[in-house]
Structure formats: C-alpha cells, structure tokens
Short mmCIF file of C-alpha atoms in Angstrom, two decimals:
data_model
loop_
_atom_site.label_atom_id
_atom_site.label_comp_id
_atom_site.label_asym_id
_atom_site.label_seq_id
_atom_site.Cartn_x
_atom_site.Cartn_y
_atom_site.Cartn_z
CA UNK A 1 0.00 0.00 0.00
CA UNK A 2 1.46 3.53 -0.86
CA UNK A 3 2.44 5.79 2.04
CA UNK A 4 0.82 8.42 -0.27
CA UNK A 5 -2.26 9.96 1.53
CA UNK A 6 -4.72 10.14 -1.20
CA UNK A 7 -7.88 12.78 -1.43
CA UNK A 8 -11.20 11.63 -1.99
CA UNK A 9 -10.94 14.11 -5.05
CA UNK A 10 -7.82 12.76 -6.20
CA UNK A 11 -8.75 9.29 -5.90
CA UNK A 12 -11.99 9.77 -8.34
CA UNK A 13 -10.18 11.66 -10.94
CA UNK A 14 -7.76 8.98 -11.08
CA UNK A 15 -10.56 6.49 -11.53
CA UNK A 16 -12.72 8.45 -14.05
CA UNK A 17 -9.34 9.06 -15.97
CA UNK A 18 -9.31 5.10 -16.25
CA UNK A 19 -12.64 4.43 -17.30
CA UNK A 20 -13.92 4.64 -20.89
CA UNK A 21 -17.68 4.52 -22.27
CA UNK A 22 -18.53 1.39 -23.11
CA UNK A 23 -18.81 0.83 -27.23
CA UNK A 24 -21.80 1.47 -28.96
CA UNK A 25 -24.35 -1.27 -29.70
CA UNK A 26 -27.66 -1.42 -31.57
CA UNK A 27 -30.20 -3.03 -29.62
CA UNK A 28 -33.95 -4.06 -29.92
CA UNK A 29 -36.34 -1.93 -27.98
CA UNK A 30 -37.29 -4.14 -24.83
CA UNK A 31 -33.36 -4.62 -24.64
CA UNK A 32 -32.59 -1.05 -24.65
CA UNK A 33 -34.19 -0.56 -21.34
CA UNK A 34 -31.96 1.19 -18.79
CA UNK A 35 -29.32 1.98 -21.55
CA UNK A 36 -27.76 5.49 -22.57
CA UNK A 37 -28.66 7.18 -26.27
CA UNK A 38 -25.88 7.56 -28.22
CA UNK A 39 -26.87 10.28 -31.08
CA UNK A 40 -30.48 12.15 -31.44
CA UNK A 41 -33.26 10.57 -32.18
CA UNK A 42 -35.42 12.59 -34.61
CA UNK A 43 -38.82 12.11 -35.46
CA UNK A 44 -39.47 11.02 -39.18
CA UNK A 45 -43.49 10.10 -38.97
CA UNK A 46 -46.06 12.46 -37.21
CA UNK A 47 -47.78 11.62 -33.81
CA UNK A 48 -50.19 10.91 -34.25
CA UNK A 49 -49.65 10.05 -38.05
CA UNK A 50 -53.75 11.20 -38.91
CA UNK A 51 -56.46 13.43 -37.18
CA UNK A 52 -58.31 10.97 -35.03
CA UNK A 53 -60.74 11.09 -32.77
CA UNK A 54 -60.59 10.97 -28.76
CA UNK A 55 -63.65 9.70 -28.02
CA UNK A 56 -65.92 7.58 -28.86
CA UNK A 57 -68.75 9.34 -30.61
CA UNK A 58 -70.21 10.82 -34.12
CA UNK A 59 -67.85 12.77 -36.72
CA UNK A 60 -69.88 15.76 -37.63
CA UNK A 61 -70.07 19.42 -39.38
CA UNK A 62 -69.91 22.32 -36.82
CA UNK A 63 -72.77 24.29 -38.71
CA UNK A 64 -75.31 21.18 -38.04
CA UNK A 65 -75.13 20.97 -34.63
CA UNK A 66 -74.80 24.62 -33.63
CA UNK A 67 -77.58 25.17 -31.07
CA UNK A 68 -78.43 21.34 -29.94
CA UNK A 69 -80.19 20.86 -27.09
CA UNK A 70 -82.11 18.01 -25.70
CA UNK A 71 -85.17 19.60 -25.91
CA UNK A 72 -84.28 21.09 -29.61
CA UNK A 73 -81.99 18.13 -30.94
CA UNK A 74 -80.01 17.84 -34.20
CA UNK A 75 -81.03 14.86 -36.49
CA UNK A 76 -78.42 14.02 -38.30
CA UNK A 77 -78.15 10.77 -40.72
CA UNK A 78 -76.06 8.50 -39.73
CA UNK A 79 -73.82 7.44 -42.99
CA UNK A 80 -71.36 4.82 -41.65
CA UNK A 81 -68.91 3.38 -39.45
CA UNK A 82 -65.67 4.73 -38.75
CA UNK A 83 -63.43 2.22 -36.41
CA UNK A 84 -59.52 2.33 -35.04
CA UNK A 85 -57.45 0.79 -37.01
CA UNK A 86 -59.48 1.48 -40.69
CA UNK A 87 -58.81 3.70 -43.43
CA UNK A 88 -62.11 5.16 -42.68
CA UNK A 89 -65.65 5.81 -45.34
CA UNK A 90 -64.80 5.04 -48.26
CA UNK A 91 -62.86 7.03 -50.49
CA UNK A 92 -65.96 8.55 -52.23
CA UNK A 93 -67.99 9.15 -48.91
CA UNK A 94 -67.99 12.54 -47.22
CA UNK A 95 -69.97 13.61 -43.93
CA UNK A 96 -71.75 16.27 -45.73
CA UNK A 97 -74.43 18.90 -44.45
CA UNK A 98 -77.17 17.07 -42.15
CA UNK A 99 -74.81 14.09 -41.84
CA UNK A 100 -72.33 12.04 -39.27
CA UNK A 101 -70.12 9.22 -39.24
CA UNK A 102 -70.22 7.28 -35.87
CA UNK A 103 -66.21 6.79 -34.97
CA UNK A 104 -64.60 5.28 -32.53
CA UNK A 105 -61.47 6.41 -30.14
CA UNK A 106 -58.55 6.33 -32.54
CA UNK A 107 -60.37 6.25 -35.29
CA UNK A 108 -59.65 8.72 -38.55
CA UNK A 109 -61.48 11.84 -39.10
CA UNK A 110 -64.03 10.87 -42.04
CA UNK A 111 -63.59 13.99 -44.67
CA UNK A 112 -66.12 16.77 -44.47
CA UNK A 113 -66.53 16.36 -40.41
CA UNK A 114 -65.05 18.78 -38.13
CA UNK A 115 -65.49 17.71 -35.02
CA UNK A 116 -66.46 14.76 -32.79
CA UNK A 117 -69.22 14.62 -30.36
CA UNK A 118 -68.77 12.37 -27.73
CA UNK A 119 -71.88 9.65 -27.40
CA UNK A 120 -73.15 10.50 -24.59
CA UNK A 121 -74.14 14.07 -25.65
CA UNK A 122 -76.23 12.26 -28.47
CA UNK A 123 -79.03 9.22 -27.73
CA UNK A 124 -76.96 6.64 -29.64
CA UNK A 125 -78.97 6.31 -32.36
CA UNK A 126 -82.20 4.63 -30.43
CA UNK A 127 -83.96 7.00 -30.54
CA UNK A 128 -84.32 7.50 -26.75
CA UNK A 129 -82.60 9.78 -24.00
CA UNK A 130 -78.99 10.36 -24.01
CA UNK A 131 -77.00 7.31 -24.43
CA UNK A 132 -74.70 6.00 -21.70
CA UNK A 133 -72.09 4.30 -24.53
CA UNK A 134 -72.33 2.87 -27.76
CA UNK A 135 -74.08 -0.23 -28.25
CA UNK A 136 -71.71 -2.75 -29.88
CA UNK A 137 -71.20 -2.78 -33.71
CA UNK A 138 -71.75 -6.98 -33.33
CA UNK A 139 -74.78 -6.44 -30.96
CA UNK A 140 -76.29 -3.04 -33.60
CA UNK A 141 -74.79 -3.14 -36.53
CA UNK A 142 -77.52 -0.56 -37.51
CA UNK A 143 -76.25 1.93 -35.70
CA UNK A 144 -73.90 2.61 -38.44
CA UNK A 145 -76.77 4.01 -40.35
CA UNK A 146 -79.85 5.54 -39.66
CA UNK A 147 -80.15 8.64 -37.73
CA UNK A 148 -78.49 9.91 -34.63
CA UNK A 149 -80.25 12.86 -32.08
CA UNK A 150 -77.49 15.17 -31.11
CA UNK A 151 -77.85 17.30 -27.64
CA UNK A 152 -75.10 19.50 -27.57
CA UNK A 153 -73.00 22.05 -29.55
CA UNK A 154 -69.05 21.42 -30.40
CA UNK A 155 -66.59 23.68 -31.56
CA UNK A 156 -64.08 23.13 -34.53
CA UNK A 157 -61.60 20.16 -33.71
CA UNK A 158 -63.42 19.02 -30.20
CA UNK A 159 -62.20 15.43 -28.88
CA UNK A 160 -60.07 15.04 -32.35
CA UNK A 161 -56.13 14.20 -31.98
CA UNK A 162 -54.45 16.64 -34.77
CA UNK A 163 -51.88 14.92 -36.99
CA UNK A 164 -48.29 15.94 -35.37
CA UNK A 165 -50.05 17.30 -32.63
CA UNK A 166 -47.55 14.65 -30.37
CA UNK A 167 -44.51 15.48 -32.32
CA UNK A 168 -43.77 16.23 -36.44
CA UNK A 169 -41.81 15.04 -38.82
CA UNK A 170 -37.90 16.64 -38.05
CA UNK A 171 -38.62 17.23 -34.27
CA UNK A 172 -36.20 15.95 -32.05
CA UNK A 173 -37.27 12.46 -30.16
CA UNK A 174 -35.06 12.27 -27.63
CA UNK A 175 -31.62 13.86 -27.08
CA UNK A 176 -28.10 11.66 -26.86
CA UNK A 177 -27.74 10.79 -23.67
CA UNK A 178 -31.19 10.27 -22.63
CA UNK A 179 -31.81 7.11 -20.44
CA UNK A 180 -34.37 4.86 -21.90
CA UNK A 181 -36.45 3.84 -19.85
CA UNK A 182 -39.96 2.68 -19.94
CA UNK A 183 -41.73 6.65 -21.57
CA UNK A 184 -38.67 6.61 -23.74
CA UNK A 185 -39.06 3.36 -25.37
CA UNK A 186 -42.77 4.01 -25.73
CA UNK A 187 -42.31 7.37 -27.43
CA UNK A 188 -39.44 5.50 -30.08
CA UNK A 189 -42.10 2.62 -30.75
CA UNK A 190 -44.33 5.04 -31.26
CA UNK A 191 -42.64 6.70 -34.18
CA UNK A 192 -41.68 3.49 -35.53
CA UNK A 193 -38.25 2.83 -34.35
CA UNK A 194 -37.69 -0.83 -33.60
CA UNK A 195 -33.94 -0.48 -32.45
CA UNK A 196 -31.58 1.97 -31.14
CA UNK A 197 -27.94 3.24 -30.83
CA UNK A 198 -27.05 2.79 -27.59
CA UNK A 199 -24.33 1.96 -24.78
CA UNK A 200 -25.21 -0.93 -23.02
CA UNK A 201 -25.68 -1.45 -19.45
CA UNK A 202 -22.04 -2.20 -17.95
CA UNK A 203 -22.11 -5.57 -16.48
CA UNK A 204 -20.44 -5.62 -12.54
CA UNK A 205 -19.40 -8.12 -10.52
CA UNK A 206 -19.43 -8.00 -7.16
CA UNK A 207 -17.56 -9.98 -4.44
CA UNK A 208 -17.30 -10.07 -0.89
CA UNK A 209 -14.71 -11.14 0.97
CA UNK A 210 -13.93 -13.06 4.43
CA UNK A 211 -13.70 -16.67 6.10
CA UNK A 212 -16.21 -15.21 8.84
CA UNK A 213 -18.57 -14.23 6.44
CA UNK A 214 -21.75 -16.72 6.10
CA UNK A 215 -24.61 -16.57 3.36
CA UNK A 216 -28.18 -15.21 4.88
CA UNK A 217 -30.58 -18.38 5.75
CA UNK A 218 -27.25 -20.67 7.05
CA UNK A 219 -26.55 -20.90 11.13
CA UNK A 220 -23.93 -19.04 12.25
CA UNK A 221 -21.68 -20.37 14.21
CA UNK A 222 -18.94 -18.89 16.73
CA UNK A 223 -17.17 -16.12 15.28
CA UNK A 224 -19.21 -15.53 12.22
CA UNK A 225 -21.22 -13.00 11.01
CA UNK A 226 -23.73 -12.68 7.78
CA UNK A 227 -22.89 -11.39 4.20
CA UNK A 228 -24.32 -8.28 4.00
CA UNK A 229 -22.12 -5.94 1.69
CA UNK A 230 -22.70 -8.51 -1.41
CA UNK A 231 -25.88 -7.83 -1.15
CA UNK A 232 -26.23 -3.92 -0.85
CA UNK A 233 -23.49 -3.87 -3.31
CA UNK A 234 -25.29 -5.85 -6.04
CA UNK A 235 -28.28 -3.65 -5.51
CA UNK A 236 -26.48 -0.24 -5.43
CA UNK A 237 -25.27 -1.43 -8.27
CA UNK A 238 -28.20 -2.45 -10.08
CA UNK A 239 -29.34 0.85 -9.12
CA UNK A 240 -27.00 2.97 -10.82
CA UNK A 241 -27.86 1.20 -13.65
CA UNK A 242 -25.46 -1.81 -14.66
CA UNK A 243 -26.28 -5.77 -14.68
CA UNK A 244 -25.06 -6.70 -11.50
CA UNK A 245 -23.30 -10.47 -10.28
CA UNK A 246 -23.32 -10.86 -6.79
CA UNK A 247 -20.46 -13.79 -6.16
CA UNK A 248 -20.92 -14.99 -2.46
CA UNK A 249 -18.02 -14.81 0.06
CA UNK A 250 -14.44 -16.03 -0.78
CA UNK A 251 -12.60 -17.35 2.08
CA UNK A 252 -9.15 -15.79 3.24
CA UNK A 253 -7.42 -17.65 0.46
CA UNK A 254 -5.44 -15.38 -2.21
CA UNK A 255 -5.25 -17.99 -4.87
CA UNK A 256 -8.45 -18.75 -4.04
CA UNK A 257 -9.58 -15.19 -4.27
CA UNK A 258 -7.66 -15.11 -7.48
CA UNK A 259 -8.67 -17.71 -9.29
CA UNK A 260 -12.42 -16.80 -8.52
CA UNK A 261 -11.78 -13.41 -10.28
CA UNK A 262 -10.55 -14.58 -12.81
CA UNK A 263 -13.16 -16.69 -13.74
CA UNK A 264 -15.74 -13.70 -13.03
CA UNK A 265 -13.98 -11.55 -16.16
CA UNK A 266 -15.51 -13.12 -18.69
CA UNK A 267 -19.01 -11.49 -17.72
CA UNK A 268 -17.50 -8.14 -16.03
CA UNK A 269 -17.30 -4.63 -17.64
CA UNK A 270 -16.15 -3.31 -13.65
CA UNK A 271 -15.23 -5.74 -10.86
CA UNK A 272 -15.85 -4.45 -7.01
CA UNK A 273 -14.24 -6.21 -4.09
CA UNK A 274 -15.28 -5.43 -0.46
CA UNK A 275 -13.09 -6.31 2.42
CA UNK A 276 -9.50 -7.30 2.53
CA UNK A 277 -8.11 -4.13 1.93
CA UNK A 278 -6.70 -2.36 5.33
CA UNK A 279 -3.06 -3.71 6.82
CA UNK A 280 -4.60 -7.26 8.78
CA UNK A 281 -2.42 -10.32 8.29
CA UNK A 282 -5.87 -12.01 6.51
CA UNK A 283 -6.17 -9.05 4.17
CA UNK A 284 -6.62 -11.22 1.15
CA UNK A 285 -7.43 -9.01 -1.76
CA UNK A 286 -4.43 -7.01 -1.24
CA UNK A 287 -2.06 -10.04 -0.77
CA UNK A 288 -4.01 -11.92 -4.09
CA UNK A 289 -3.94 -8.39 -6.11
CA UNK A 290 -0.91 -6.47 -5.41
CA UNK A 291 1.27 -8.55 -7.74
CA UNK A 292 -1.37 -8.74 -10.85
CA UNK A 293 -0.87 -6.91 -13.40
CA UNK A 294 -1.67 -6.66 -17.35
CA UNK A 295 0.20 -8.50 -19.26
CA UNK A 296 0.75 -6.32 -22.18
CA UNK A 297 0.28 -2.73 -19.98
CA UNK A 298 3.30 -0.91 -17.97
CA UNK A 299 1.82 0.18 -15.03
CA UNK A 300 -1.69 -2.28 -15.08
CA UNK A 301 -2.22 -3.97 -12.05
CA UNK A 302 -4.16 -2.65 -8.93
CA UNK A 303 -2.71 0.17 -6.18
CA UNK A 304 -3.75 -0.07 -2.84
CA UNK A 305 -3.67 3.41 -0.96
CA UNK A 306 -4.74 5.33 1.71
CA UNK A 307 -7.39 8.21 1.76
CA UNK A 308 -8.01 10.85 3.45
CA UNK A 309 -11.31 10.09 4.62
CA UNK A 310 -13.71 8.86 7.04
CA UNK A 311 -15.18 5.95 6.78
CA UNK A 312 -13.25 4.58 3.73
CA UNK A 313 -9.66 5.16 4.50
CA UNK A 314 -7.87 2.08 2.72
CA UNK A 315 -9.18 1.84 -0.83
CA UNK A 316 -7.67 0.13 -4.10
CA UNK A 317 -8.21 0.68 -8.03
CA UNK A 318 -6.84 -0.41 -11.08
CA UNK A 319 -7.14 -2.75 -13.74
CA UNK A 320 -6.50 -6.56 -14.13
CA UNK A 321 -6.60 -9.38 -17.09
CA UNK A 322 -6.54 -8.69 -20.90
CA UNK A 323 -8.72 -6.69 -21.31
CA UNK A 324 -7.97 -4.27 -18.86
CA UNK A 325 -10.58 -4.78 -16.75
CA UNK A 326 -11.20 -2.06 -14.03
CA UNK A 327 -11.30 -3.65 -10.21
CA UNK A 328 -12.17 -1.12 -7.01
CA UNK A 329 -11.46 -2.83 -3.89
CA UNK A 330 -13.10 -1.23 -1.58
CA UNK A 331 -12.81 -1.34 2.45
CA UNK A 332 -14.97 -4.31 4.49
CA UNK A 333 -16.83 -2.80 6.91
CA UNK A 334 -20.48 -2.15 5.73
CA UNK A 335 -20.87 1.70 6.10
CA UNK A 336 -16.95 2.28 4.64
CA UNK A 337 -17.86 -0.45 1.84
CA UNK A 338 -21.54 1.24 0.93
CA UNK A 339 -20.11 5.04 1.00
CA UNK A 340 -17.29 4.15 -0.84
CA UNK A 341 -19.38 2.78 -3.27
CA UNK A 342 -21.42 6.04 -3.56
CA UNK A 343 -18.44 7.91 -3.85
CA UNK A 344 -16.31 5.73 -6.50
CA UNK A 345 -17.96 2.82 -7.95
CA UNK A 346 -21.16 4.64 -8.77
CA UNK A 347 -19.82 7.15 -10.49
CA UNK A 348 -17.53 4.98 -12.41
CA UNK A 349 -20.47 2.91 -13.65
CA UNK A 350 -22.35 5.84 -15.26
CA UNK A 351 -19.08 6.67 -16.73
CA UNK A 352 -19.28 2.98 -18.19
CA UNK A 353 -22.78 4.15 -19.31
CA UNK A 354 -21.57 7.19 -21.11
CA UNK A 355 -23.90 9.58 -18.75
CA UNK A 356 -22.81 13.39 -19.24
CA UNK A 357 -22.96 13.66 -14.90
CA UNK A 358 -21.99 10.53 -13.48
CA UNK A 359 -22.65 12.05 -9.45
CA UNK A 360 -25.06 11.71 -7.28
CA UNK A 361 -27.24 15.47 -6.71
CA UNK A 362 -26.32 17.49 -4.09
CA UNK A 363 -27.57 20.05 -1.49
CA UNK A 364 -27.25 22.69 1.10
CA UNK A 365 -28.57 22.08 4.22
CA UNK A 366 -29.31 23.50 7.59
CA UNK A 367 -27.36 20.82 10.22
CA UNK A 368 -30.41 20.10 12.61
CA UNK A 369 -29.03 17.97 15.31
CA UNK A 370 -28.61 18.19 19.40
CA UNK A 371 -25.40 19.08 19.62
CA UNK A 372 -22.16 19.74 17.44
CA UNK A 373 -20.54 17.30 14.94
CA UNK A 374 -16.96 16.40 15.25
CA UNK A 375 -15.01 15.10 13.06
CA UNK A 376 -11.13 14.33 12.74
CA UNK A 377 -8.53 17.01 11.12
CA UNK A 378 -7.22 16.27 7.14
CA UNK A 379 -10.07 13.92 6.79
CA UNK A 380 -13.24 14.36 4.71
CA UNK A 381 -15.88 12.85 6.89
CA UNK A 382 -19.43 11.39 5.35
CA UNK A 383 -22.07 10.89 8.13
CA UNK A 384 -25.45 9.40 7.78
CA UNK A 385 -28.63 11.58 7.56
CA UNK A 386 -31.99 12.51 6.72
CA UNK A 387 -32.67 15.23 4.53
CA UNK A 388 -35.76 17.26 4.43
CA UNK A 389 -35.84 19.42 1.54
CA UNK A 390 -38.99 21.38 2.35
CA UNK A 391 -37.75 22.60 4.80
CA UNK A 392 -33.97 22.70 4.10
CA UNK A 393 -32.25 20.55 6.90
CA UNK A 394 -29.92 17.30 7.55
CA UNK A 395 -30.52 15.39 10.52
CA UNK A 396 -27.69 13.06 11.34
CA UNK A 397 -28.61 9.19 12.15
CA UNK A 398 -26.76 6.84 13.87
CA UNK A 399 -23.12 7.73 14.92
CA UNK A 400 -19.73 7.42 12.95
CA UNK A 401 -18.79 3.98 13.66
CA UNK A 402 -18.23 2.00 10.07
CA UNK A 403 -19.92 -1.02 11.37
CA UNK A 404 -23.30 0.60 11.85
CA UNK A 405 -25.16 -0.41 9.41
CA UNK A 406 -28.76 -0.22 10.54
CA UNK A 407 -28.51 3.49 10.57
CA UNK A 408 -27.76 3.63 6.98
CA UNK A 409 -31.09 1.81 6.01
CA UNK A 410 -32.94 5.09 7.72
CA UNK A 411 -30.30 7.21 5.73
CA UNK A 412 -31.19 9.25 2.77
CA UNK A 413 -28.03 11.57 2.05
CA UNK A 414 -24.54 11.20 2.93
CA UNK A 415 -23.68 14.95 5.22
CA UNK A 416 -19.99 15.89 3.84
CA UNK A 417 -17.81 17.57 6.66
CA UNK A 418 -14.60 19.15 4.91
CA UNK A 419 -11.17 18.11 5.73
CA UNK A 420 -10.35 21.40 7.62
CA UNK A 421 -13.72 21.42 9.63
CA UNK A 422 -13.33 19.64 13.10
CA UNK A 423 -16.55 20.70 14.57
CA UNK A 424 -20.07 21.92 12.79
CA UNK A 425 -22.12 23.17 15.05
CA UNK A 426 -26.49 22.64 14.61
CA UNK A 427 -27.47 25.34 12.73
CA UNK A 428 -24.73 25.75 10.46
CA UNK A 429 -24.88 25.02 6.85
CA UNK A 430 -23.32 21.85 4.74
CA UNK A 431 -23.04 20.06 1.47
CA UNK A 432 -25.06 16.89 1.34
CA UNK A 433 -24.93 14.33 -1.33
CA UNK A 434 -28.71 12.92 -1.85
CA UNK A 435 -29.26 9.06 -1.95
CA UNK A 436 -32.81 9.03 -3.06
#
C-alpha cells in the first residue's frame, strides 16, 4: 500500500481518468431498457400520423349541430362506421351537411366532419334519451346508419387528436444521452423505431470477501457474522444502472480469491471487491492483487492506498486481465464499503454508461441535530442523515462507527464535513450528497 495519503478528489479523478464509455451497440427496444442514447433521435413520422378522434362518438359538421339541445336536438343521418385501425368511409364518402359518421377512439377523421361529439351528448342512435355508450357494432350493426339525435354544440376540432399534434416530422425524439427507460421506449415505438444506438448497461461483478462471512438463511456459528455488503453492493449497483453479479463470500485464500476473479472476467465490464483491503495479516485481496498486473500494460495492475477520509480510509483501483478490466477494492466494513461505493464505484459505472454527470445530486442544508458534529482534522468525513428538503435541513442518524449499518437503512443523504472542519455546530450550513 502507498504511504501516499490520497484525497477523496484525487482518488476519483484517477478512476474516471481510467474508465472509458462502453462501445456502442444497436439493440432491440425491450433490450434497450436502462441503456444510454448515443446520437439524437429525430422524429421522421407524425404523432399521431392522422387526425383521429378521442372519443368515442359521431364525426360531424360544426354548422349542423350549432344550437343542440335536448329539448331542440339535431337529427343528423347516420352514414357509416368509422373504427380504429381502418382507413375510414370510403374514399368517395364525405360527412356532408345534415350528416355524421359514428367513430370510434382512434379512429380517422371521415372527410367533411369537423369535429367529434362524444356519445353521450347524443341518444346513440335509439332514438331515446342520451345514451350512456355505444351499443356494440356486433350487438347493432344498424347503428352505423340511420339517424343519430345530437344534444349538444361542439366547436371546430373538439375530442379530435391533430396529426403531429404529439410530435412532427424533423422534431427531435429524444436527445443523446437520454436514459431509456420505460416513456422513452414508448415514445421510439411510437414513431416506428424498432432499435436503437445505444451503450449498453455495464455488467459488474461484485464480491465479498472473508472466512467469517456466512450466506443469509445458514446458522452461524462462533465467530461468524452474515454477508451483508454482497448484497447492498449488487443492488447499489443495479441501481445505478449496470447488470449486477453478486459472487458470495471467498474465504481468506489469495489464490483462491484469485482464481475466482478470474473466472468472473468473462461477464464483467467493472469488478468491485469489499473487504480485505486495510493492513490485517488475513487481508486477502491485497495479498491476491498487489502482484497482478496486465500482461501487455506498464503500469496495469491494482494500487492499494490510503485516503483521506472517514469511513473509507484504505481503498484500491486499477485494472486486471486482458482486457484491462477495471477492479475497485473497496474497504470491508459495511458503512466504509456502501459510502465508498457512492463515492467511487457509482460514479464509475455511469461513466461505463456514457452519462454526461456521473454524481449523485447534491444540497445545502441546515445541520439540525442536538449538539455539534466532530469530526477528525485532514479527513473528509461522510455521516449518515436525513434530509428534508422542504424545509432545508440534515438530521444526522446513527453515529460514525463504520460497522453501523442499521442506521444507513434510515439514511437518505450522505452529510460531507470538509477536511479542515473539526466541529459543525447545529445550525450551520453543509453540502449533502442525496441518496434518493
């Protein structure tokens, strides 16, 4: 491990520096989901493509209906069927004066009509009151024809979808760098894209480290305690937006250790390590990873350091295998392992994902807490808290120890004391980086 004391800023630049967008890919939509745009997408058919109708209802002339009223209705003839998904009357058919078409949500705009008047403002064609829907086509087929009592006025284009009223022909879709997800992928089907240029989702593994470590659902025995960090790893993960692999706990082995890795490239755009790190004789991922390097890079290989920050101080990066594969190793205890996460690996993935911000938002806030924070001198400390942004404060939860997990699943932002602050006292104001 270097006797260089790192910063936290230091430490990121050197791992953003070291991390490239993944390459291009086109996928199918469903696959796309969760992946990062690479160019503009720009519209080439309208949205909708045809005036249609929004309701279900009779196509009609503005002039014949001005005036309707239950008591005074307009009789109109009823000259066809218009339904979703037709070309509409036929080509030599018109809604002309004293006329409607009866047309269906979705459904073209017959020529001649104007607007659409919804069915219940009309009786339906039975002749009755006003109608509470329209009888099925199957059930009254002649209620395509015949005539129709209208009780109300519209006005020109009422409960009709314009053609391009969505978006026209030239318009920009979606910008590069847009995240598909489920609107996005609607919106491209919509305009008749069936694939897209995109990066795809990096692929992480994750692996936890530790002969005390035991999977959830086994007994523990003397000494050992449960596998937690896989599993909040694999999910903060899957969170920032990769396909995670969660590889249970390797034992205090560094061929072991090594060997498993290796096997774990294959599938792995980013490889994250938790535990093993610090300056214990059993530290096992800095015993099994100081020496690899790759093969064909000067330099390659992963650096174990020292940062100055709390929790989080021992920390590792670099790359291993052929390809060059980026590793993190990042500290054991469960609050150092999930804020170093935060702070490094999440960022690195949206690199990976070719986002334009890969960080996490931040805030101001009002410390509102019973007494002062302290934290130690030259180190940038990240506490636990709940942020209310209505009415602009932090509250811290739990205390600073990195083994204190259960605070962190009340947590919702991460309050950042600065290396030269030793003290903040409630009231005062502080940077906090938002979790949710």
């Amino acid at each position: 491990m270097s006797s260089t004391i790192w910063s936290v800023d230091e430490h990121l630049d050197d791992i953003l520096a070291s991390v490239r967008p993944l390459e291009p890919i086109e996928l199918q939509l469903p696959d796309a989901q969760g992946c990062v745009l690479v160019k503009d997408v720009v519209v080439e058919v309208a949205l909708p493509p045809f005036d249609n109708s929004s309701m279900d209802g009779y196509a009609v002339r503005i002039a014949d209906v001005e005036g309707a009223s239950e008591e005074f209705p307009a009789v109109l003839t009823v000259i066809g069927d218009v339904a979703a998904g037709s070309a509409g009357l036929a080509d030599d058919q018109v809604v002309g004066p004293g006329q409607a078409a009866r047309i269906m949500t979705g459904a073209p705009l017959p020529a001649g009509a104007e607007a659409v008047v919804p069915v219940e403002w009309t009786d339906g064609g039975t002749g009755e009151g006003p109608a509470a829907a329209m009888r099925a086509h199957s059930d009254a087929p002649e209620g395509a024809t015949g005539e129709v009592r209208v009780h109300r006025p519209v006005t020109a284009g009422a409960h009709v979808r314009e053609r391009g009223s969505d978006v026209r022909p030239g318009d920009l879709a979606l910008r590069a760098g847009s995240v598909v997800g489920p609107p996005q992928i609607g919106l491209l089907a919509a305009i008749g894209c069936s694939t897209v240029l995109v990066r795809p989702r990096p692929r992480v593994v994750v692996l936890s480290t530790g002969s005390e470590l035991v999977q959830p659902g086994e007994e523990l025995t003397s000494g050992q305690i449960y596998d937690s960090n896989s599993f909040a790893l694999t999910a903060a993960a899957r969170d920032a937006g990769a396909i995670a692999y969660r590889v249970g706990a390797v034992a205090d082995d560094a061929e072991t250790l090594r060997a498993t890795i290796e096997d774990q490239l294959i599938r792995a755009d980013i490889v994250v390590t938790t535990g093993g790190v610090s300056v214990g004789a059993y530290d096992v991922v800095k015993e099994a990873l100081s020496s690899v390097g790759d093969e064909d890079e000067a330099g390659g290989g992963v650096e174990f350091r020292k940062l100055a920050m709390q929790p989080g101080k021992p920390q590792g990066f670099g790359s291993i295998g052929p390809d060059h594969t980026p590793l993190l190793a990042l500290p054991g205890n469960p609050v150092s392992s999930y804020v170093s996460f935060e702070l490094f690996v999440r960022p690195a993935i949206r690199a990976l994902m070719g986002l334009p911000d890969v960080h996490r938002p931040t805030a101001r806030a009002v410390l509102s807490a019973g007494k002062a924070l302290t934290s130690p001198d030259g180190r940038r400390q990240f506490l636990r808290g709940t942020y209310d942004a209505e009415a602009g404060t932090v509250t811290p939860v739990g205390g600073s120890g990195s083994h204190l997990i259960a605070a962190l699943a009340q947590a919702d932002a991460l309050i950042v004391v600065p290396e030269s602050i030793t003290s903040v006292e409630p009231g005062t104001e502080t940077d906090v980086i938002l979790l949710r």
